[in-house]
Amino acid sequence: MSDWEKGLPVDPGIYWLYSYRYGKESCGFENKPELQLAKVSEIANGVMIVADGQFVYEREVEQPHYKAALLPDLPELN
């Protein structure tokens, strides 16, 4: 995992986010880590992270790691 960064991304862009999304344990059940595609957008007081249509808050995730997502070249639409 040498090309993964620890923590949450702080620069605008598209990233792979791998973490315990809602903590290692939630409501007495052990969770598994999740791989999500996250969009980081700049806002007035910092950045906003959205993954799977939900805001990502630092206090909710455990052991987050991220790396830039390489997106494919898109076709031209007419």
PDB file of N, CA and C in Angstrom:
ATOM      1  N   MET A   1       0.817  -1.191   0.000  1.00  0.00           N
ATOM      2  CA  MET A   1       0.000   0.000   0.000  1.00  0.00           C
ATOM      3  C   MET A   1       0.864   1.259   0.000  1.00  0.00           C
ATOM      4  N   SER A   2       2.040   1.206  -0.561  1.00  0.00           N
ATOM      5  CA  SER A   2       2.953   2.334  -0.492  1.00  0.00           C
ATOM      6  C   SER A   2       2.455   3.560  -1.263  1.00  0.00           C
ATOM      7  N   ASP A   3       1.579   3.386  -2.256  1.00  0.00           N
ATOM      8  CA  ASP A   3       1.113   4.544  -3.003  1.00  0.00           C
ATOM      9  C   ASP A   3      -0.185   5.134  -2.435  1.00  0.00           C
ATOM     10  N   TRP A   4      -0.654   4.612  -1.321  1.00  0.00           N
ATOM     11  CA  TRP A   4      -1.821   5.150  -0.624  1.00  0.00           C
ATOM     12  C   TRP A   4      -1.358   6.127   0.448  1.00  0.00           C
ATOM     13  N   GLU A   5      -2.087   7.220   0.601  1.00  0.00           N
ATOM     14  CA  GLU A   5      -1.807   8.210   1.640  1.00  0.00           C
ATOM     15  C   GLU A   5      -2.738   7.956   2.818  1.00  0.00           C
ATOM     16  N   LYS A   6      -2.234   8.169   4.025  1.00  0.00           N
ATOM     17  CA  LYS A   6      -3.073   8.027   5.220  1.00  0.00           C
ATOM     18  C   LYS A   6      -3.872   9.303   5.439  1.00  0.00           C
ATOM     19  N   GLY A   7      -5.073   9.154   5.972  1.00  0.00           N
ATOM     20  CA  GLY A   7      -5.927  10.293   6.266  1.00  0.00           C
ATOM     21  C   GLY A   7      -6.927  10.519   5.149  1.00  0.00           C
ATOM     22  N   LEU A   8      -7.554  11.690   5.168  1.00  0.00           N
ATOM     23  CA  LEU A   8      -8.516  12.066   4.139  1.00  0.00           C
ATOM     24  C   LEU A   8      -7.874  13.062   3.183  1.00  0.00           C
ATOM     25  N   PRO A   9      -8.248  13.039   1.901  1.00  0.00           N
ATOM     26  CA  PRO A   9      -7.666  13.986   0.952  1.00  0.00           C
ATOM     27  C   PRO A   9      -8.073  15.420   1.286  1.00  0.00           C
ATOM     28  N   VAL A  10      -7.186  16.364   1.008  1.00  0.00           N
ATOM     29  CA  VAL A  10      -7.449  17.777   1.301  1.00  0.00           C
ATOM     30  C   VAL A  10      -7.405  18.652   0.049  1.00  0.00           C
ATOM     31  N   ASP A  11      -7.052  18.084  -1.096  1.00  0.00           N
ATOM     32  CA  ASP A  11      -7.009  18.833  -2.348  1.00  0.00           C
ATOM     33  C   ASP A  11      -8.198  18.421  -3.225  1.00  0.00           C
ATOM     34  N   PRO A  12      -8.816  19.384  -3.918  1.00  0.00           N
ATOM     35  CA  PRO A  12      -9.931  19.046  -4.799  1.00  0.00           C
ATOM     36  C   PRO A  12      -9.523  18.008  -5.841  1.00  0.00           C
ATOM     37  N   GLY A  13     -10.437  17.086  -6.124  1.00  0.00           N
ATOM     38  CA  GLY A  13     -10.178  16.037  -7.098  1.00  0.00           C
ATOM     39  C   GLY A  13     -11.049  14.828  -6.845  1.00  0.00           C
ATOM     40  N   ILE A  14     -10.762  13.751  -7.589  1.00  0.00           N
ATOM     41  CA  ILE A  14     -11.464  12.487  -7.457  1.00  0.00           C
ATOM     42  C   ILE A  14     -10.471  11.472  -6.899  1.00  0.00           C
ATOM     43  N   TYR A  15     -10.883  10.755  -5.858  1.00  0.00           N
ATOM     44  CA  TYR A  15      -9.987   9.842  -5.156  1.00  0.00           C
ATOM     45  C   TYR A  15     -10.666   8.518  -4.850  1.00  0.00           C
ATOM     46  N   TRP A  16      -9.847   7.477  -4.727  1.00  0.00           N
ATOM     47  CA  TRP A  16     -10.294   6.243  -4.105  1.00  0.00           C
ATOM     48  C   TRP A  16     -10.119   6.432  -2.612  1.00  0.00           C
ATOM     49  N   LEU A  17     -11.133   6.084  -1.846  1.00  0.00           N
ATOM     50  CA  LEU A  17     -11.095   6.195  -0.389  1.00  0.00           C
ATOM     51  C   LEU A  17     -11.343   4.805   0.183  1.00  0.00           C
ATOM     52  N   TYR A  18     -10.412   4.319   0.979  1.00  0.00           N
ATOM     53  CA  TYR A  18     -10.522   2.990   1.594  1.00  0.00           C
ATOM     54  C   TYR A  18     -10.461   3.174   3.101  1.00  0.00           C
ATOM     55  N   SER A  19     -11.547   2.811   3.780  1.00  0.00           N
ATOM     56  CA  SER A  19     -11.615   3.037   5.230  1.00  0.00           C
ATOM     57  C   SER A  19     -12.739   2.219   5.837  1.00  0.00           C
ATOM     58  N   TYR A  20     -12.779   2.255   7.147  1.00  0.00           N
ATOM     59  CA  TYR A  20     -13.955   1.785   7.867  1.00  0.00           C
ATOM     60  C   TYR A  20     -14.907   2.974   7.848  1.00  0.00           C
ATOM     61  N   ARG A  21     -15.861   2.979   6.939  1.00  0.00           N
ATOM     62  CA  ARG A  21     -16.691   4.143   6.659  1.00  0.00           C
ATOM     63  C   ARG A  21     -17.393   4.698   7.896  1.00  0.00           C
ATOM     64  N   TYR A  22     -17.943   3.842   8.717  1.00  0.00           N
ATOM     65  CA  TYR A  22     -18.628   4.291   9.934  1.00  0.00           C
ATOM     66  C   TYR A  22     -17.970   3.715  11.179  1.00  0.00           C
ATOM     67  N   GLY A  23     -16.659   3.531  11.128  1.00  0.00           N
ATOM     68  CA  GLY A  23     -15.912   3.000  12.249  1.00  0.00           C
ATOM     69  C   GLY A  23     -15.761   1.494  12.152  1.00  0.00           C
ATOM     70  N   LYS A  24     -14.811   0.961  12.920  1.00  0.00           N
ATOM     71  CA  LYS A  24     -14.563  -0.480  12.908  1.00  0.00           C
ATOM     72  C   LYS A  24     -15.729  -1.251  13.507  1.00  0.00           C
ATOM     73  N   GLU A  25     -16.435  -0.592  14.418  1.00  0.00           N
ATOM     74  CA  GLU A  25     -17.583  -1.227  15.051  1.00  0.00           C
ATOM     75  C   GLU A  25     -18.710  -0.203  15.131  1.00  0.00           C
ATOM     76  N   SER A  26     -19.914  -0.643  14.785  1.00  0.00           N
ATOM     77  CA  SER A  26     -21.069   0.250  14.809  1.00  0.00           C
ATOM     78  C   SER A  26     -22.269  -0.530  15.327  1.00  0.00           C
ATOM     79  N   CYS A  27     -22.930   0.000  16.321  1.00  0.00           N
ATOM     80  CA  CYS A  27     -24.127  -0.638  16.902  1.00  0.00           C
ATOM     81  C   CYS A  27     -23.837  -2.067  17.347  1.00  0.00           C
ATOM     82  N   GLY A  28     -22.628  -2.302  17.846  1.00  0.00           N
ATOM     83  CA  GLY A  28     -22.257  -3.622  18.349  1.00  0.00           C
ATOM     84  C   GLY A  28     -21.834  -4.616  17.289  1.00  0.00           C
ATOM     85  N   PHE A  29     -21.785  -4.204  16.017  1.00  0.00           N
ATOM     86  CA  PHE A  29     -21.393  -5.097  14.930  1.00  0.00           C
ATOM     87  C   PHE A  29     -20.059  -4.652  14.342  1.00  0.00           C
ATOM     88  N   GLU A  30     -19.217  -5.620  14.015  1.00  0.00           N
ATOM     89  CA  GLU A  30     -17.929  -5.322  13.390  1.00  0.00           C
ATOM     90  C   GLU A  30     -18.149  -5.019  11.916  1.00  0.00           C
ATOM     91  N   ASN A  31     -17.583  -3.919  11.438  1.00  0.00           N
ATOM     92  CA  ASN A  31     -17.695  -3.520  10.039  1.00  0.00           C
ATOM     93  C   ASN A  31     -16.471  -3.965   9.255  1.00  0.00           C
ATOM     94  N   LYS A  32     -16.630  -4.041   7.940  1.00  0.00           N
ATOM     95  CA  LYS A  32     -15.518  -4.325   7.041  1.00  0.00           C
ATOM     96  C   LYS A  32     -15.114  -3.024   6.369  1.00  0.00           C
ATOM     97  N   PRO A  33     -13.837  -2.871   5.997  1.00  0.00           N
ATOM     98  CA  PRO A  33     -13.442  -1.655   5.282  1.00  0.00           C
ATOM     99  C   PRO A  33     -14.130  -1.588   3.920  1.00  0.00           C
ATOM    100  N   GLU A  34     -14.364  -0.343   3.460  1.00  0.00           N
ATOM    101  CA  GLU A  34     -15.049  -0.119   2.191  1.00  0.00           C
ATOM    102  C   GLU A  34     -14.161   0.665   1.238  1.00  0.00           C
ATOM    103  N   LEU A  35     -14.276   0.349  -0.050  1.00  0.00           N
ATOM    104  CA  LEU A  35     -13.621   1.114  -1.106  1.00  0.00           C
ATOM    105  C   LEU A  35     -14.685   1.977  -1.756  1.00  0.00           C
ATOM    106  N   GLN A  36     -14.463   3.287  -1.773  1.00  0.00           N
ATOM    107  CA  GLN A  36     -15.435   4.220  -2.339  1.00  0.00           C
ATOM    108  C   GLN A  36     -14.733   5.210  -3.257  1.00  0.00           C
ATOM    109  N   LEU A  37     -15.462   5.666  -4.258  1.00  0.00           N
ATOM    110  CA  LEU A  37     -14.979   6.739  -5.116  1.00  0.00           C
ATOM    111  C   LEU A  37     -15.474   8.045  -4.503  1.00  0.00           C
ATOM    112  N   ALA A  38     -14.556   8.929  -4.163  1.00  0.00           N
ATOM    113  CA  ALA A  38     -14.895  10.165  -3.454  1.00  0.00           C
ATOM    114  C   ALA A  38     -14.540  11.386  -4.289  1.00  0.00           C
ATOM    115  N   LYS A  39     -15.400  12.385  -4.208  1.00  0.00           N
ATOM    116  CA  LYS A  39     -15.147  13.662  -4.867  1.00  0.00           C
ATOM    117  C   LYS A  39     -14.866  14.700  -3.791  1.00  0.00           C
ATOM    118  N   VAL A  40     -13.733  15.386  -3.914  1.00  0.00           N
ATOM    119  CA  VAL A  40     -13.353  16.436  -2.976  1.00  0.00           C
ATOM    120  C   VAL A  40     -13.510  17.770  -3.698  1.00  0.00           C
ATOM    121  N   SER A  41     -14.346  18.635  -3.130  1.00  0.00           N
ATOM    122  CA  SER A  41     -14.612  19.946  -3.731  1.00  0.00           C
ATOM    123  C   SER A  41     -14.213  21.047  -2.762  1.00  0.00           C
ATOM    124  N   GLU A  42     -13.689  22.135  -3.309  1.00  0.00           N
ATOM    125  CA  GLU A  42     -13.319  23.278  -2.487  1.00  0.00           C
ATOM    126  C   GLU A  42     -14.576  24.076  -2.150  1.00  0.00           C
ATOM    127  N   ILE A  43     -14.707  24.441  -0.862  1.00  0.00           N
ATOM    128  CA  ILE A  43     -15.806  25.295  -0.406  1.00  0.00           C
ATOM    129  C   ILE A  43     -15.199  26.460   0.374  1.00  0.00           C
ATOM    130  N   ALA A  44     -16.016  27.389   0.819  1.00  0.00           N
ATOM    131  CA  ALA A  44     -15.533  28.623   1.448  1.00  0.00           C
ATOM    132  C   ALA A  44     -14.610  28.389   2.637  1.00  0.00           C
ATOM    133  N   ASN A  45     -14.884  27.379   3.446  1.00  0.00           N
ATOM    134  CA  ASN A  45     -14.077  27.177   4.656  1.00  0.00           C
ATOM    135  C   ASN A  45     -13.231  25.912   4.613  1.00  0.00           C
ATOM    136  N   GLY A  46     -12.918  25.395   3.435  1.00  0.00           N
ATOM    137  CA  GLY A  46     -12.068  24.212   3.336  1.00  0.00           C
ATOM    138  C   GLY A  46     -12.482  23.346   2.162  1.00  0.00           C
ATOM    139  N   VAL A  47     -12.668  22.046   2.421  1.00  0.00           N
ATOM    140  CA  VAL A  47     -13.100  21.113   1.383  1.00  0.00           C
ATOM    141  C   VAL A  47     -14.284  20.299   1.879  1.00  0.00           C
ATOM    142  N   MET A  48     -15.036  19.791   0.914  1.00  0.00           N
ATOM    143  CA  MET A  48     -16.173  18.929   1.184  1.00  0.00           C
ATOM    144  C   MET A  48     -15.898  17.611   0.466  1.00  0.00           C
ATOM    145  N   ILE A  49     -16.079  16.501   1.177  1.00  0.00           N
ATOM    146  CA  ILE A  49     -15.856  15.180   0.598  1.00  0.00           C
ATOM    147  C   ILE A  49     -17.203  14.471   0.499  1.00  0.00           C
ATOM    148  N   VAL A  50     -17.502  13.952  -0.708  1.00  0.00           N
ATOM    149  CA  VAL A  50     -18.739  13.205  -0.930  1.00  0.00           C
ATOM    150  C   VAL A  50     -18.365  11.854  -1.532  1.00  0.00           C
ATOM    151  N   ALA A  51     -18.875  10.779  -0.934  1.00  0.00           N
ATOM    152  CA  ALA A  51     -18.665   9.425  -1.444  1.00  0.00           C
ATOM    153  C   ALA A  51     -19.994   8.690  -1.410  1.00  0.00           C
ATOM    154  N   ASP A  52     -20.343   8.053  -2.491  1.00  0.00           N
ATOM    155  CA  ASP A  52     -21.621   7.334  -2.606  1.00  0.00           C
ATOM    156  C   ASP A  52     -22.797   8.227  -2.246  1.00  0.00           C
ATOM    157  N   GLY A  53     -22.736   9.503  -2.630  1.00  0.00           N
ATOM    158  CA  GLY A  53     -23.833  10.435  -2.411  1.00  0.00           C
ATOM    159  C   GLY A  53     -23.980  10.935  -0.982  1.00  0.00           C
ATOM    160  N   GLN A  54     -23.006  10.645  -0.121  1.00  0.00           N
ATOM    161  CA  GLN A  54     -23.076  11.067   1.272  1.00  0.00           C
ATOM    162  C   GLN A  54     -21.828  11.862   1.642  1.00  0.00           C
ATOM    163  N   PHE A  55     -22.010  12.849   2.509  1.00  0.00           N
ATOM    164  CA  PHE A  55     -20.859  13.594   3.014  1.00  0.00           C
ATOM    165  C   PHE A  55     -19.992  12.668   3.856  1.00  0.00           C
ATOM    166  N   VAL A  56     -18.681  12.863   3.767  1.00  0.00           N
ATOM    167  CA  VAL A  56     -17.738  12.098   4.576  1.00  0.00           C
ATOM    168  C   VAL A  56     -17.202  13.035   5.643  1.00  0.00           C
ATOM    169  N   TYR A  57     -17.418  12.666   6.890  1.00  0.00           N
ATOM    170  CA  TYR A  57     -16.945  13.462   8.018  1.00  0.00           C
ATOM    171  C   TYR A  57     -15.777  12.741   8.680  1.00  0.00           C
ATOM    172  N   GLU A  58     -14.747  13.501   9.025  1.00  0.00           N
ATOM    173  CA  GLU A  58     -13.546  12.923   9.613  1.00  0.00           C
ATOM    174  C   GLU A  58     -13.855  12.107  10.864  1.00  0.00           C
ATOM    175  N   ARG A  59     -14.814  12.544  11.646  1.00  0.00           N
ATOM    176  CA  ARG A  59     -15.128  11.852  12.906  1.00  0.00           C
ATOM    177  C   ARG A  59     -15.817  10.499  12.681  1.00  0.00           C
ATOM    178  N   GLU A  60     -16.319  10.246  11.472  1.00  0.00           N
ATOM    179  CA  GLU A  60     -17.030   8.997  11.198  1.00  0.00           C
ATOM    180  C   GLU A  60     -16.135   7.876  10.683  1.00  0.00           C
ATOM    181  N   VAL A  61     -15.078   8.214   9.981  1.00  0.00           N
ATOM    182  CA  VAL A  61     -14.250   7.177   9.351  1.00  0.00           C
ATOM    183  C   VAL A  61     -13.088   6.787  10.250  1.00  0.00           C
ATOM    184  N   GLU A  62     -12.692   5.522  10.155  1.00  0.00           N
ATOM    185  CA  GLU A  62     -11.512   5.050  10.879  1.00  0.00           C
ATOM    186  C   GLU A  62     -10.506   4.517   9.875  1.00  0.00           C
ATOM    187  N   GLN A  63      -9.261   4.798  10.129  1.00  0.00           N
ATOM    188  CA  GLN A  63      -8.124   4.362   9.329  1.00  0.00           C
ATOM    189  C   GLN A  63      -8.290   4.687   7.841  1.00  0.00           C
ATOM    190  N   PRO A  64      -8.644   5.942   7.501  1.00  0.00           N
ATOM    191  CA  PRO A  64      -8.813   6.265   6.082  1.00  0.00           C
ATOM    192  C   PRO A  64      -7.481   6.311   5.330  1.00  0.00           C
ATOM    193  N   HIS A  65      -7.516   5.814   4.116  1.00  0.00           N
ATOM    194  CA  HIS A  65      -6.402   5.885   3.172  1.00  0.00           C
ATOM    195  C   HIS A  65      -6.996   6.322   1.839  1.00  0.00           C
ATOM    196  N   TYR A  66      -6.218   7.058   1.053  1.00  0.00           N
ATOM    197  CA  TYR A  66      -6.726   7.518  -0.239  1.00  0.00           C
ATOM    198  C   TYR A  66      -5.619   7.546  -1.272  1.00  0.00           C
ATOM    199  N   LYS A  67      -6.050   7.537  -2.537  1.00  0.00           N
ATOM    200  CA  LYS A  67      -5.135   7.732  -3.665  1.00  0.00           C
ATOM    201  C   LYS A  67      -5.938   8.334  -4.796  1.00  0.00           C
ATOM    202  N   ALA A  68      -5.284   9.090  -5.648  1.00  0.00           N
ATOM    203  CA  ALA A  68      -5.957   9.728  -6.788  1.00  0.00           C
ATOM    204  C   ALA A  68      -6.534   8.659  -7.705  1.00  0.00           C
ATOM    205  N   ALA A  69      -7.751   8.893  -8.167  1.00  0.00           N
ATOM    206  CA  ALA A  69      -8.398   7.969  -9.092  1.00  0.00           C
ATOM    207  C   ALA A  69      -8.011   8.350 -10.515  1.00  0.00           C
ATOM    208  N   LEU A  70      -7.567   7.392 -11.269  1.00  0.00           N
ATOM    209  CA  LEU A  70      -7.243   7.622 -12.676  1.00  0.00           C
ATOM    210  C   LEU A  70      -8.508   7.375 -13.478  1.00  0.00           C
ATOM    211  N   LEU A  71      -9.053   8.435 -14.023  1.00  0.00           N
ATOM    212  CA  LEU A  71     -10.295   8.331 -14.783  1.00  0.00           C
ATOM    213  C   LEU A  71      -9.994   8.113 -16.253  1.00  0.00           C
ATOM    214  N   PRO A  72     -10.864   7.398 -16.947  1.00  0.00           N
ATOM    215  CA  PRO A  72     -10.611   7.126 -18.375  1.00  0.00           C
ATOM    216  C   PRO A  72     -10.851   8.365 -19.233  1.00  0.00           C
ATOM    217  N   ASP A  73     -10.289   8.361 -20.433  1.00  0.00           N
ATOM    218  CA  ASP A  73     -10.600   9.404 -21.405  1.00  0.00           C
ATOM    219  C   ASP A  73     -12.045   9.204 -21.859  1.00  0.00           C
ATOM    220  N   LEU A  74     -12.803  10.286 -21.894  1.00  0.00           N
ATOM    221  CA  LEU A  74     -14.206  10.180 -22.253  1.00  0.00           C
ATOM    222  C   LEU A  74     -14.411  10.431 -23.730  1.00  0.00           C
ATOM    223  N   PRO A  75     -15.425   9.794 -24.334  1.00  0.00           N
ATOM    224  CA  PRO A  75     -15.691  10.025 -25.754  1.00  0.00           C
ATOM    225  C   PRO A  75     -16.329  11.407 -25.939  1.00  0.00           C
ATOM    226  N   GLU A  76     -16.211  11.930 -27.131  1.00  0.00           N
ATOM    227  CA  GLU A  76     -16.834  13.206 -27.440  1.00  0.00           C
ATOM    228  C   GLU A  76     -18.306  12.955 -27.781  1.00  0.00           C
ATOM    229  N   LEU A  77     -19.177  13.725 -27.164  1.00  0.00           N
ATOM    230  CA  LEU A  77     -20.611  13.582 -27.416  1.00  0.00           C
ATOM    231  C   LEU A  77     -21.072  14.657 -28.381  1.00  0.00           C
ATOM    232  N   ASN A  78     -21.933  14.288 -29.306  1.00  0.00           N
ATOM    233  CA  ASN A  78     -22.433  15.241 -30.302  1.00  0.00           C
ATOM    234  C   ASN A  78     -23.781  15.763 -29.901  1.00  0.00           C
TER     235      ASN A  78
END
